[in-house]
Coordinates of C-alpha atoms in Angstrom, one line a residue:
Chain H
M1 CA 111.6 -5.8 -64.9
S2 CA 107.9 -5.6 -65.2
V3 CA 105.6 -6.8 -62.4
S4 CA 102.1 -8.2 -62.8
A5 CA 99.0 -6.4 -61.6
Q6 CA 98.1 -9.3 -59.4
D7 CA 101.5 -9.1 -57.6
V8 CA 100.9 -5.3 -57.0
K9 CA 97.4 -6.0 -55.8
A10 CA 98.6 -8.7 -53.4
L11 CA 101.3 -6.4 -52.0
R12 CA 98.8 -3.6 -51.6
D13 CA 96.5 -5.9 -49.7
R14 CA 99.4 -7.0 -47.4
T15 CA 100.8 -3.6 -46.7
G16 CA 98.1 -1.0 -47.4
A17 CA 100.6 1.1 -49.4
G18 CA 99.7 2.9 -52.6
M19 CA 99.7 1.3 -56.0
M20 CA 102.6 3.2 -57.4
E21 CA 104.7 2.6 -54.2
C22 CA 104.0 -1.1 -54.4
K23 CA 104.8 -1.3 -58.1
G24 CA 108.1 0.6 -57.5
A25 CA 109.0 -1.6 -54.5
L26 CA 108.3 -4.8 -56.5
E27 CA 110.4 -3.6 -59.4
E28 CA 113.3 -2.7 -57.2
A29 CA 113.0 -6.1 -55.4
G30 CA 113.1 -7.9 -58.7
G31 CA 109.6 -9.3 -58.1
D32 CA 110.5 -10.7 -54.6
A33 CA 107.4 -10.0 -52.5
E34 CA 109.1 -10.4 -49.1
K35 CA 111.9 -8.0 -50.1
A36 CA 109.3 -5.5 -51.5
V37 CA 107.4 -5.6 -48.1
E38 CA 110.8 -4.9 -46.4
L39 CA 111.4 -1.9 -48.7
L40 CA 108.0 -0.4 -48.0
R41 CA 108.5 -0.9 -44.3
V42 CA 111.8 0.9 -44.4
R43 CA 110.2 3.8 -46.2
G44 CA 107.3 3.8 -43.8
Q45 CA 104.8 3.3 -46.7
A46 CA 103.5 0.0 -45.3
K47 CA 100.8 0.7 -42.7
A48 CA 101.5 -0.7 -39.3
A49 CA 98.0 -1.9 -38.6
K50 CA 96.0 -2.8 -41.7
R51 CA 92.5 -2.0 -40.8
G52 CA 91.3 -3.1 -44.3
E53 CA 91.7 -6.7 -43.4
R54 CA 88.7 -6.6 -41.0
Q55 CA 85.4 -7.5 -42.7
A56 CA 83.2 -4.6 -43.5
A57 CA 79.9 -6.1 -44.4
E58 CA 77.5 -3.7 -42.7
G59 CA 76.8 -0.2 -44.0
T60 CA 74.4 2.0 -45.9
I61 CA 73.4 3.2 -49.3
G62 CA 73.9 6.9 -49.9
H63 CA 72.1 8.7 -52.6
Y64 CA 71.8 12.2 -54.1
V65 CA 70.0 13.7 -57.1
H66 CA 70.7 17.3 -58.2
F67 CA 67.7 19.6 -57.8
N68 CA 67.0 19.7 -61.5
G69 CA 66.8 15.9 -61.5
R70 CA 69.3 15.5 -64.3
V71 CA 72.2 14.0 -62.4
G72 CA 72.1 11.3 -59.7
A73 CA 74.4 9.1 -57.7
L74 CA 74.2 6.0 -55.6
V75 CA 77.0 4.8 -53.3
E76 CA 77.5 1.8 -51.0
I77 CA 79.6 2.6 -47.9
N78 CA 80.6 -0.3 -45.7
C79 CA 81.6 -0.5 -42.1
E80 CA 81.9 -3.4 -39.6
T81 CA 78.9 -3.1 -37.3
D82 CA 75.2 -2.2 -37.5
F83 CA 75.9 0.3 -34.7
V84 CA 78.2 2.4 -36.8
A85 CA 75.9 1.9 -39.9
R86 CA 73.2 3.9 -38.1
N87 CA 75.6 6.5 -36.7
E88 CA 74.7 10.0 -38.0
E89 CA 78.2 10.9 -39.0
F90 CA 78.5 7.7 -41.0
L91 CA 75.2 8.5 -42.8
N92 CA 76.3 12.0 -43.5
F93 CA 79.5 10.7 -45.0
A94 CA 77.5 8.4 -47.3
R95 CA 75.5 11.4 -48.4
E96 CA 78.5 13.6 -48.9
I97 CA 80.2 10.9 -51.1
A98 CA 77.0 10.7 -53.2
V99 CA 77.0 14.5 -53.6
H100 CA 80.6 14.4 -54.6
V101 CA 80.2 11.5 -57.1
A102 CA 77.3 13.4 -58.8
S103 CA 79.5 16.5 -59.3
A104 CA 83.0 15.1 -59.8
A105 CA 82.0 12.1 -62.0
P106 CA 84.9 9.7 -61.0
R107 CA 85.4 6.7 -63.1
W108 CA 86.6 4.2 -60.5
V109 CA 86.6 3.9 -56.7
S110 CA 90.3 3.1 -56.2
E111 CA 93.5 2.9 -58.3
D112 CA 93.2 -0.9 -58.1
D113 CA 90.0 -0.6 -60.1
V114 CA 91.6 1.1 -63.1
P115 CA 92.0 -1.5 -65.8
D116 CA 95.6 -2.4 -66.7
D117 CA 95.2 -1.6 -70.4
E118 CA 93.6 1.8 -69.6
L119 CA 96.6 2.6 -67.3
A120 CA 99.1 1.5 -70.0
R121 CA 97.3 3.5 -72.6
E122 CA 97.5 6.7 -70.5
R123 CA 101.1 6.1 -69.6
T124 CA 102.0 5.7 -73.3
I125 CA 100.3 8.9 -74.2
F126 CA 102.0 10.8 -71.4
E127 CA 105.4 9.4 -72.4
Q128 CA 104.9 10.4 -76.0
Q129 CA 103.8 13.9 -74.9
A130 CA 107.0 14.4 -72.9
D131 CA 109.6 16.5 -74.6
S132 CA 111.7 14.2 -76.8
D133 CA 114.9 16.3 -76.2
K134 CA 115.0 15.3 -72.6
P135 CA 116.8 12.1 -71.5
E136 CA 114.7 8.9 -71.3
E137 CA 114.8 8.9 -67.5
V138 CA 113.5 12.4 -67.2
R139 CA 110.8 11.7 -69.7
K140 CA 109.6 8.7 -67.7
K141 CA 109.5 10.8 -64.6
I142 CA 107.4 13.5 -66.3
A143 CA 105.0 10.9 -67.6
E144 CA 104.7 9.3 -64.2
G145 CA 103.9 12.8 -62.7
R146 CA 101.2 13.3 -65.4
L147 CA 99.8 9.8 -64.8
R148 CA 99.5 10.6 -61.1
K149 CA 97.6 13.8 -61.9
W150 CA 95.3 11.9 -64.2
L151 CA 94.6 9.4 -61.4
E152 CA 93.7 12.2 -59.1
E153 CA 91.1 13.3 -61.6
V154 CA 89.4 10.0 -62.4
V155 CA 89.8 7.9 -59.2
L156 CA 87.2 8.7 -56.4
L157 CA 89.6 8.1 -53.5
D158 CA 92.2 10.3 -55.0
Q159 CA 89.8 13.2 -55.8
K160 CA 89.5 16.2 -53.6
H161 CA 86.0 16.6 -52.2
V162 CA 84.0 19.1 -54.4
N163 CA 82.9 21.0 -51.3
A164 CA 86.3 22.6 -50.8
D165 CA 85.1 25.1 -48.2
R166 CA 83.8 22.4 -45.9
H167 CA 86.5 19.8 -46.5
E168 CA 89.5 22.1 -46.9
G169 CA 90.7 20.4 -50.1
R170 CA 91.0 17.0 -48.5
T171 CA 90.8 13.9 -50.7
I172 CA 88.0 11.4 -50.4
E173 CA 90.5 8.9 -49.0
Q174 CA 91.5 11.4 -46.3
L175 CA 87.8 11.9 -45.3
R176 CA 87.3 8.1 -45.3
A177 CA 90.4 7.6 -43.1
D178 CA 89.2 10.3 -40.7
L179 CA 85.8 8.6 -40.3
S180 CA 87.5 5.3 -39.9
A181 CA 89.6 6.7 -37.1
K182 CA 86.6 8.4 -35.4
T183 CA 84.4 5.3 -35.5
G184 CA 87.2 2.9 -34.9
E185 CA 86.0 0.7 -37.7
N186 CA 87.1 -0.1 -41.2
V187 CA 85.2 2.2 -43.6
V188 CA 85.1 1.1 -47.2
I189 CA 83.6 2.9 -50.2
R190 CA 82.6 -0.2 -52.1
R191 CA 81.0 1.0 -55.3
F192 CA 79.1 3.9 -56.9
A193 CA 76.8 4.5 -59.8
R194 CA 76.3 7.9 -61.5
F195 CA 73.6 8.7 -64.0
A196 CA 73.3 11.9 -66.0
V197 CA 70.3 12.3 -68.3
G198 CA 71.2 11.6 -71.9
E199 CA 74.9 10.9 -71.2
Chain W
M1 CA 67.5 -22.4 -89.2
S2 CA 69.1 -20.3 -86.5
V3 CA 69.0 -16.5 -86.7
S4 CA 71.6 -14.1 -85.3
A5 CA 70.9 -11.8 -82.4
Q6 CA 71.7 -8.8 -84.6
D7 CA 69.0 -9.8 -87.1
V8 CA 66.5 -10.2 -84.2
K9 CA 67.5 -6.8 -82.8
A10 CA 67.2 -5.1 -86.2
L11 CA 63.7 -6.6 -86.7
R12 CA 62.7 -5.4 -83.2
D13 CA 63.9 -1.9 -84.0
R14 CA 61.9 -1.9 -87.2
T15 CA 58.7 -3.4 -85.9
G16 CA 58.6 -2.9 -82.2
A17 CA 57.5 -6.5 -81.8
G18 CA 58.8 -8.7 -79.0
M19 CA 62.1 -10.6 -79.1
M20 CA 60.5 -14.0 -79.2
E21 CA 58.0 -13.0 -81.9
C22 CA 60.8 -11.5 -84.0
K23 CA 63.0 -14.6 -83.6
G24 CA 60.0 -16.9 -84.5
A25 CA 59.1 -14.8 -87.6
L26 CA 62.7 -14.7 -88.8
E27 CA 63.0 -18.4 -88.4
E28 CA 59.8 -19.0 -90.3
A29 CA 60.9 -16.6 -93.0
G30 CA 64.2 -18.4 -93.4
G31 CA 66.1 -15.3 -92.4
D32 CA 64.4 -13.0 -94.9
A33 CA 63.9 -9.8 -93.0
E34 CA 61.2 -8.4 -95.4
K35 CA 59.2 -11.6 -95.2
A36 CA 59.6 -11.6 -91.4
V37 CA 58.2 -8.0 -91.2
E38 CA 55.3 -9.2 -93.4
L39 CA 54.6 -12.1 -91.1
L40 CA 54.6 -9.8 -88.0
R41 CA 52.3 -7.4 -89.8
V42 CA 49.8 -10.2 -90.6
R43 CA 49.8 -11.2 -87.0
G44 CA 49.4 -7.7 -85.7
Q45 CA 52.6 -7.9 -83.8
A46 CA 54.4 -5.1 -85.6
K47 CA 53.4 -1.8 -84.2
A48 CA 51.9 0.6 -86.7
A49 CA 53.6 3.7 -85.4
K50 CA 56.9 3.0 -83.8
R51 CA 57.2 5.7 -81.3
G52 CA 60.6 4.3 -80.2
E53 CA 62.2 5.8 -83.2
R54 CA 61.8 9.3 -82.0
Q55 CA 64.8 10.6 -79.9
A56 CA 64.3 10.5 -76.2
A57 CA 67.2 12.5 -74.8
E58 CA 65.4 14.5 -72.1
G59 CA 64.3 13.0 -68.8
T60 CA 65.0 12.6 -65.1
I61 CA 66.9 10.5 -62.6
G62 CA 64.7 8.6 -60.2
H63 CA 66.0 7.3 -56.9
Y64 CA 64.8 5.4 -53.9
V65 CA 66.4 4.0 -50.7
H66 CA 64.6 1.7 -48.4
F67 CA 64.0 3.3 -45.0
N68 CA 66.6 1.1 -43.4
G69 CA 69.2 2.4 -45.8
R70 CA 70.3 -1.0 -46.9
V71 CA 68.9 -1.2 -50.4
G72 CA 68.8 1.6 -53.0
A73 CA 68.1 2.1 -56.6
L74 CA 68.8 4.7 -59.3
V75 CA 67.0 4.9 -62.6
E76 CA 67.2 7.0 -65.7
I77 CA 63.9 7.6 -67.5
N78 CA 64.0 9.4 -70.8
C79 CA 61.3 11.4 -72.7
E80 CA 61.5 13.7 -75.6
T81 CA 61.0 17.2 -74.2
D82 CA 62.0 19.1 -71.1
F83 CA 58.3 19.9 -70.7
V84 CA 57.4 16.3 -70.0
A85 CA 60.6 15.8 -68.0
R86 CA 59.2 18.2 -65.4
N87 CA 55.7 16.8 -65.5
E88 CA 54.6 15.5 -62.1
E89 CA 53.2 12.2 -63.5
F90 CA 56.5 11.6 -65.3
L91 CA 58.5 12.3 -62.1
N92 CA 56.2 10.0 -60.1
F93 CA 56.8 7.3 -62.7
A94 CA 60.6 7.6 -62.3
R95 CA 60.2 7.3 -58.5
E96 CA 57.8 4.2 -58.9
I97 CA 60.3 2.5 -61.1
A98 CA 63.1 3.1 -58.6
V99 CA 60.9 1.7 -55.8
H100 CA 60.2 -1.3 -58.0
V101 CA 63.8 -1.9 -58.9
A102 CA 64.9 -1.7 -55.2
S103 CA 62.3 -4.5 -54.3
A104 CA 62.2 -6.6 -57.4
A105 CA 65.9 -6.6 -58.2
P106 CA 65.7 -7.1 -62.0
R107 CA 68.9 -8.0 -63.8
W108 CA 68.3 -6.2 -67.2
V109 CA 66.0 -3.5 -68.5
S110 CA 64.8 -5.3 -71.6
E111 CA 65.0 -8.7 -73.2
D112 CA 67.4 -7.3 -75.7
D113 CA 69.9 -6.7 -72.9
V114 CA 70.0 -10.3 -71.8
P115 CA 73.4 -11.6 -73.1
D116 CA 73.0 -14.3 -75.8
D117 CA 75.1 -16.8 -73.8
E118 CA 73.0 -16.4 -70.7
L119 CA 69.8 -16.9 -72.7
A120 CA 71.3 -20.0 -74.4
R121 CA 72.4 -21.4 -71.0
E122 CA 68.9 -21.0 -69.5
R123 CA 67.3 -22.5 -72.6
T124 CA 69.6 -25.5 -72.4
I125 CA 68.8 -26.0 -68.7
F126 CA 65.0 -25.8 -69.3
E127 CA 65.3 -28.2 -72.3
Q128 CA 67.1 -30.7 -70.1
Q129 CA 64.6 -30.3 -67.3
A130 CA 61.7 -31.1 -69.7
D131 CA 60.4 -34.7 -69.4
S132 CA 62.5 -36.9 -71.8
D133 CA 59.5 -39.2 -72.5
K134 CA 57.8 -36.4 -74.5
P135 CA 58.5 -35.8 -78.2
E136 CA 61.2 -33.3 -79.1
E137 CA 58.7 -30.7 -80.3
V138 CA 56.7 -30.8 -77.0
R139 CA 59.9 -30.5 -75.0
K140 CA 61.0 -27.5 -76.9
K141 CA 57.6 -25.8 -76.3
I142 CA 57.8 -26.5 -72.6
A143 CA 61.3 -25.1 -72.4
E144 CA 60.2 -22.0 -74.3
G145 CA 57.4 -21.5 -71.8
R146 CA 59.8 -21.8 -68.9
L147 CA 62.3 -19.4 -70.6
R148 CA 59.4 -16.9 -70.9
K149 CA 58.6 -17.3 -67.2
W150 CA 62.3 -16.8 -66.4
L151 CA 62.4 -13.6 -68.5
E152 CA 59.4 -12.3 -66.6
E153 CA 61.4 -12.7 -63.4
V154 CA 64.7 -11.1 -64.4
V155 CA 63.8 -8.5 -67.0
L156 CA 62.5 -5.1 -65.7
L157 CA 60.0 -4.4 -68.5
D158 CA 58.5 -7.9 -68.2
Q159 CA 58.1 -7.8 -64.4
K160 CA 54.8 -6.9 -62.8
H161 CA 55.1 -3.8 -60.6
V162 CA 55.7 -4.8 -56.9
N163 CA 52.9 -2.5 -55.8
A164 CA 50.1 -4.8 -57.1
D165 CA 47.3 -3.0 -55.3
R166 CA 48.1 0.3 -57.0
H167 CA 49.0 -1.1 -60.4
E168 CA 46.7 -4.1 -60.7
G169 CA 49.4 -6.6 -61.7
R170 CA 50.4 -4.6 -64.7
T171 CA 53.9 -5.0 -66.1
I172 CA 56.5 -2.2 -66.1
E173 CA 56.2 -2.2 -69.9
Q174 CA 52.5 -1.6 -69.6
L175 CA 53.0 1.2 -67.2
R176 CA 55.6 2.7 -69.5
A177 CA 53.3 2.4 -72.5
D178 CA 50.4 4.1 -70.5
L179 CA 52.6 7.0 -69.6
S180 CA 53.8 7.2 -73.2
A181 CA 50.2 7.4 -74.4
K182 CA 49.3 10.0 -71.8
T183 CA 52.2 12.3 -72.5
G184 CA 52.2 11.7 -76.2
E185 CA 56.0 11.1 -76.0
N186 CA 58.3 8.2 -76.3
V187 CA 59.2 7.1 -72.7
V188 CA 62.3 5.0 -72.3
I189 CA 63.6 3.3 -69.2
R190 CA 67.2 3.6 -70.1
R191 CA 69.2 2.0 -67.2
F192 CA 69.1 1.3 -63.6
A193 CA 71.5 0.5 -60.7
R194 CA 70.6 -1.3 -57.6
F195 CA 72.8 -1.6 -54.5
A196 CA 72.1 -3.8 -51.4
V197 CA 74.5 -3.6 -48.5
G198 CA 77.0 -6.4 -48.6
E199 CA 75.5 -8.1 -51.6

């Protein structure tokens, strides 16, 4: 069965699990949200405490422009209190995300932000690319793997930070979670803008 | 008669005259583009040399964040050559526009960017607000005057620079034209982004 993007989003909000996990669980549960939560719990994909539910309305604007002035980025990072918003580590994080956005040119903040039709289009392409000799089931798996790889290239939270030396190949989501744990507050990358001259 | 937004845009591109002037001329000319150009020429509203036609693909990214880190802006300013893109006056202009955007919070760069339905909605509101005792013609004029005022509040090029002391109440378009004249190149404010924390 096919599940709606809204249902997947609602399940994500409830459980904090990934988009693909939520979609899979909903499909397996025949669209039954309660059953899907159960499935995610069993698999340990539902987060016990969902920090994301606490309001993150404070924060800072991070910015960065490459020395040649041809590429720039602006990001909004939210936290829960003004205290953390003025914390040096938090401000550094905002700057590091802006540096990353300028270089890595993500298209969306999170997987939730990828428009349904764009996701469907990519999935179709990957399914068509998969070797037609293989059974349907195998082809679908290959396509899902490629879709995951694509998401890791275009979604900010799924990207590895461009400064690999400093961040040991960690994703932006991992860095965000680290900061959230350190500060004890929900940290949200709300939005970004990236301009490159003439692009 | 009513003229299409495309026709107005085409006339603007040809003549460099303002949106309202082009719309008026087209209406007066019964939709005949050649006649409308003529009308604008007669009135001196068509610019003799239309600098805007020359490609402006070089430039710089200007940025600014308020000292409290809660409001930030990013702008792309284009010019024609790398030489001007590295010119100090040009870079200052980019910064001044970013400062202005952060404070004045425009919604669009130029009148052309205001969506047709938004413009129609505002016009209807202003027409309804105008005193119903007055004749239709007078009410329309009052509404157009208010629409113009509204555009001066929400359109970047129509706004007066926030630093009135320094810029003597000149509009962003006037400052842009000054820089264009000084550098001898087409200068274009291509786009901007403005983030305010929690907004």
